Amino acid sequence: MLYEIQTYGKEVLRTPTQVIPEITEEIKEIVSNMFETMYAAEGIGLAAPQVGKSLRLFVIDLAPMDETEGKRVFINPQIHSFGDDRDEYEEGCLSIPTIREIVTRPSSIRVSWQDLEGQKFDEEIDGFLARVIQHEYDHLEKTLFVDHLSSLKRSLLKKTLKKIASGEIEVEASENFEL
Ligand code: NI
């Protein structure tokens, strides 16, 4: 089942998310639908708030960029620390169609999470995956990538953001690997 992707301006993107106490059939169903929704939109990452669910959960599949990658599910993720190095990358977000901006982020993180079977992980991750995890994790923390931009940059985007919030600009599948 495809979910509707919630776009900039929707309250659910700014709503606190709940820890998932148990990986029930319902959670598995949500995860399956999130992958379906993400693939339909040609995204490579999708967080639960983006489909209207205030849960601490996101999915990632970097296969379109890296064929050694595949489906990854992050349940109750927690970022414990950030590396000292920073890098820049032009990010996009399925919830903020048409806007892409350079975002500076730590290039490595230590993150723990559970997978769909409930197995626990705690790893140091760097490279592009670390960036995507930080972007999706931000969604769980009510933060959007445009929040990381300078106030000047944000003011330049104001008009476009308003159009997204009013529904004038809609989500469209693009080949830009949106998050
Ligand atoms: Ni996003």
Short mmCIF file of C-alpha atoms and ligand atoms in Angstrom, two decimals:
data_model
loop_
_atom_site.label_atom_id
_atom_site.label_comp_id
_atom_site.label_asym_id
_atom_site.label_seq_id
_atom_site.Cartn_x
_atom_site.Cartn_y
_atom_site.Cartn_z
CA MET A 1 0.00 0.00 0.00
CA LEU A 2 1.31 3.42 -0.94
CA TYR A 3 1.26 6.13 1.70
CA GLU A 4 0.81 9.78 0.91
CA ILE A 5 4.08 11.62 1.43
CA GLN A 6 3.64 14.48 3.87
CA THR A 7 5.21 17.69 2.68
CA TYR A 8 6.65 20.83 4.24
CA GLY A 9 4.07 22.64 6.34
CA LYS A 10 2.32 19.49 7.59
CA GLU A 11 2.21 19.32 11.36
CA VAL A 12 3.28 15.66 11.50
CA LEU A 13 6.77 16.67 10.29
CA ARG A 14 7.08 18.81 13.44
CA THR A 15 5.51 16.33 15.87
CA PRO A 16 7.56 14.33 18.45
CA THR A 17 8.03 10.67 17.53
CA GLN A 18 7.34 7.66 19.76
CA VAL A 19 9.73 4.83 20.59
CA ILE A 20 8.54 1.51 19.15
CA PRO A 21 8.27 -0.82 22.18
CA GLU A 22 7.67 -4.01 20.20
CA ILE A 23 8.06 -4.98 16.56
CA THR A 24 4.52 -6.11 15.86
CA GLU A 25 2.90 -7.26 12.61
CA GLU A 26 1.55 -3.73 12.29
CA ILE A 27 5.08 -2.28 12.40
CA LYS A 28 6.21 -4.81 9.77
CA GLU A 29 3.31 -3.76 7.58
CA ILE A 30 4.23 -0.08 7.99
CA VAL A 31 7.85 -0.83 7.05
CA SER A 32 6.75 -2.75 3.95
CA ASN A 33 4.48 0.12 2.91
CA MET A 34 7.24 2.65 3.56
CA PHE A 35 9.61 0.81 1.21
CA GLU A 36 6.86 0.65 -1.42
CA THR A 37 6.18 4.38 -1.01
CA MET A 38 9.89 5.25 -1.14
CA TYR A 39 10.52 3.22 -4.29
CA ALA A 40 7.45 4.68 -6.01
CA ALA A 41 8.83 8.16 -5.34
CA GLU A 42 12.35 7.05 -6.39
CA GLY A 43 13.73 8.07 -3.00
CA ILE A 44 16.61 6.42 -1.19
CA GLY A 45 15.50 7.19 2.38
CA LEU A 46 12.15 7.70 4.09
CA ALA A 47 11.26 8.41 7.72
CA ALA A 48 7.95 7.50 9.39
CA PRO A 49 6.82 11.14 9.94
CA GLN A 50 7.04 11.63 6.17
CA VAL A 51 4.17 9.18 5.79
CA GLY A 52 2.18 10.61 8.69
CA LYS A 53 3.40 8.24 11.41
CA SER A 54 5.00 9.68 14.55
CA LEU A 55 7.24 6.67 15.13
CA ARG A 56 11.00 6.32 15.61
CA LEU A 57 11.61 4.45 12.40
CA PHE A 58 13.16 5.04 9.00
CA VAL A 59 14.09 3.00 5.95
CA ILE A 60 17.00 3.41 3.55
CA ASP A 61 17.99 1.74 0.30
CA LEU A 62 21.07 3.13 -1.41
CA ALA A 63 21.05 0.51 -4.17
CA PRO A 64 20.31 3.08 -6.92
CA MET A 65 23.66 4.74 -6.06
CA ASP A 66 25.62 1.73 -4.88
CA GLU A 67 24.73 -1.75 -6.09
CA THR A 68 26.32 -3.39 -3.04
CA GLU A 69 23.67 -1.72 -0.89
CA GLY A 70 20.11 -2.85 -0.18
CA LYS A 71 17.17 -2.46 2.17
CA ARG A 72 18.00 -1.18 5.64
CA VAL A 73 15.48 -0.66 8.44
CA PHE A 74 16.31 1.51 11.45
CA ILE A 75 13.98 1.08 14.42
CA ASN A 76 14.51 3.24 17.54
CA PRO A 77 17.79 4.61 16.20
CA GLN A 78 19.99 6.72 18.41
CA ILE A 79 22.99 8.78 17.32
CA HIS A 80 25.49 8.72 20.19
CA SER A 81 28.33 10.77 18.79
CA PHE A 82 29.62 12.59 15.74
CA GLY A 83 33.11 12.53 14.22
CA ASP A 84 35.13 15.76 14.01
CA ASP A 85 35.28 15.97 10.21
CA ARG A 86 32.54 17.66 8.23
CA ASP A 87 31.55 17.38 4.62
CA GLU A 88 29.16 19.05 2.22
CA TYR A 89 26.57 17.52 -0.03
CA GLU A 90 23.58 18.80 -1.96
CA GLU A 91 20.57 17.23 -0.23
CA GLY A 92 16.99 16.89 -1.28
CA CYS A 93 13.98 15.58 0.63
CA LEU A 94 10.82 13.86 -0.58
CA SER A 95 8.88 16.16 1.78
CA ILE A 96 10.42 19.31 0.28
CA PRO A 97 9.98 18.82 -3.47
CA THR A 98 12.11 20.85 -5.93
CA ILE A 99 14.47 22.27 -3.28
CA ARG A 100 18.05 21.02 -3.15
CA GLU A 101 20.72 22.71 -1.07
CA ILE A 102 24.22 22.06 0.19
CA VAL A 103 24.14 20.86 3.79
CA THR A 104 27.24 20.54 5.98
CA ARG A 105 27.20 17.53 8.31
CA PRO A 106 29.65 15.44 10.35
CA SER A 107 31.14 12.81 8.05
CA SER A 108 30.92 10.02 10.62
CA ILE A 109 28.58 8.99 13.43
CA ARG A 110 28.16 6.31 16.05
CA VAL A 111 24.61 5.04 15.89
CA SER A 112 22.63 2.23 17.47
CA TRP A 113 19.35 0.78 16.20
CA GLN A 114 17.25 -2.35 15.86
CA ASP A 115 16.37 -4.10 12.64
CA LEU A 116 13.01 -5.58 11.74
CA GLU A 117 13.87 -8.81 13.58
CA GLY A 118 14.66 -6.84 16.73
CA GLN A 119 18.40 -7.46 16.47
CA LYS A 120 20.43 -4.64 18.03
CA PHE A 121 23.32 -2.89 16.31
CA ASP A 122 25.80 -0.27 17.47
CA GLU A 123 28.21 0.88 14.77
CA GLU A 124 30.51 3.63 13.58
CA ILE A 125 29.31 4.65 10.14
CA ASP A 126 30.85 7.08 7.69
CA GLY A 127 30.50 8.15 4.08
CA PHE A 128 27.23 8.67 2.29
CA LEU A 129 25.29 6.28 4.53
CA ALA A 130 26.21 8.41 7.57
CA ARG A 131 24.75 11.45 5.82
CA VAL A 132 21.52 9.69 4.88
CA ILE A 133 21.10 8.34 8.43
CA GLN A 134 21.58 11.88 9.83
CA HIS A 135 18.98 13.28 7.41
CA GLU A 136 16.43 10.59 8.31
CA TYR A 137 17.26 10.81 12.03
CA ASP A 138 16.57 14.54 11.82
CA HIS A 139 13.04 13.72 10.62
CA LEU A 140 12.51 11.78 13.87
CA GLU A 141 13.70 14.87 15.75
CA LYS A 142 11.24 17.17 13.93
CA THR A 143 14.10 18.71 11.95
CA LEU A 144 14.22 19.25 8.17
CA PHE A 145 17.33 19.81 6.10
CA VAL A 146 16.34 23.40 5.36
CA ASP A 147 16.63 24.06 9.12
CA HIS A 148 20.40 23.57 8.74
CA LEU A 149 20.73 26.38 6.17
CA SER A 150 21.75 29.96 6.94
CA SER A 151 18.91 32.38 7.58
CA LEU A 152 19.83 34.16 4.34
CA LYS A 153 19.52 30.94 2.35
CA ARG A 154 16.25 30.12 4.10
CA SER A 155 14.81 33.53 3.34
CA LEU A 156 15.66 33.00 -0.34
CA LEU A 157 13.67 29.76 -0.24
CA LYS A 158 10.71 31.25 1.58
CA LYS A 159 8.52 31.63 -1.51
CA THR A 160 9.08 28.08 -2.67
CA LEU A 161 8.49 26.70 0.82
CA LYS A 162 5.22 28.61 0.97
CA LYS A 163 4.17 27.07 -2.34
CA ILE A 164 4.95 23.60 -1.04
CA ALA A 165 3.00 24.29 2.17
CA SER A 166 -0.01 25.48 0.17
CA GLY A 167 0.08 22.41 -2.07
CA GLU A 168 1.06 24.34 -5.22
CA ILE A 169 4.18 22.21 -5.53
CA GLU A 170 3.62 18.47 -5.18
CA VAL A 171 5.82 15.44 -4.66
CA GLU A 172 7.09 14.05 -7.93
CA ALA A 173 9.36 11.10 -8.51
CA SER A 174 12.73 12.45 -9.61
CA GLU A 175 16.11 10.92 -10.32
CA ASN A 176 17.79 13.05 -7.70
CA PHE A 177 17.93 10.46 -4.91
CA GLU A 178 15.75 12.36 -2.47
CA LEU A 179 15.78 11.58 1.24
NI NI B 1 13.83 13.99 4.07
#
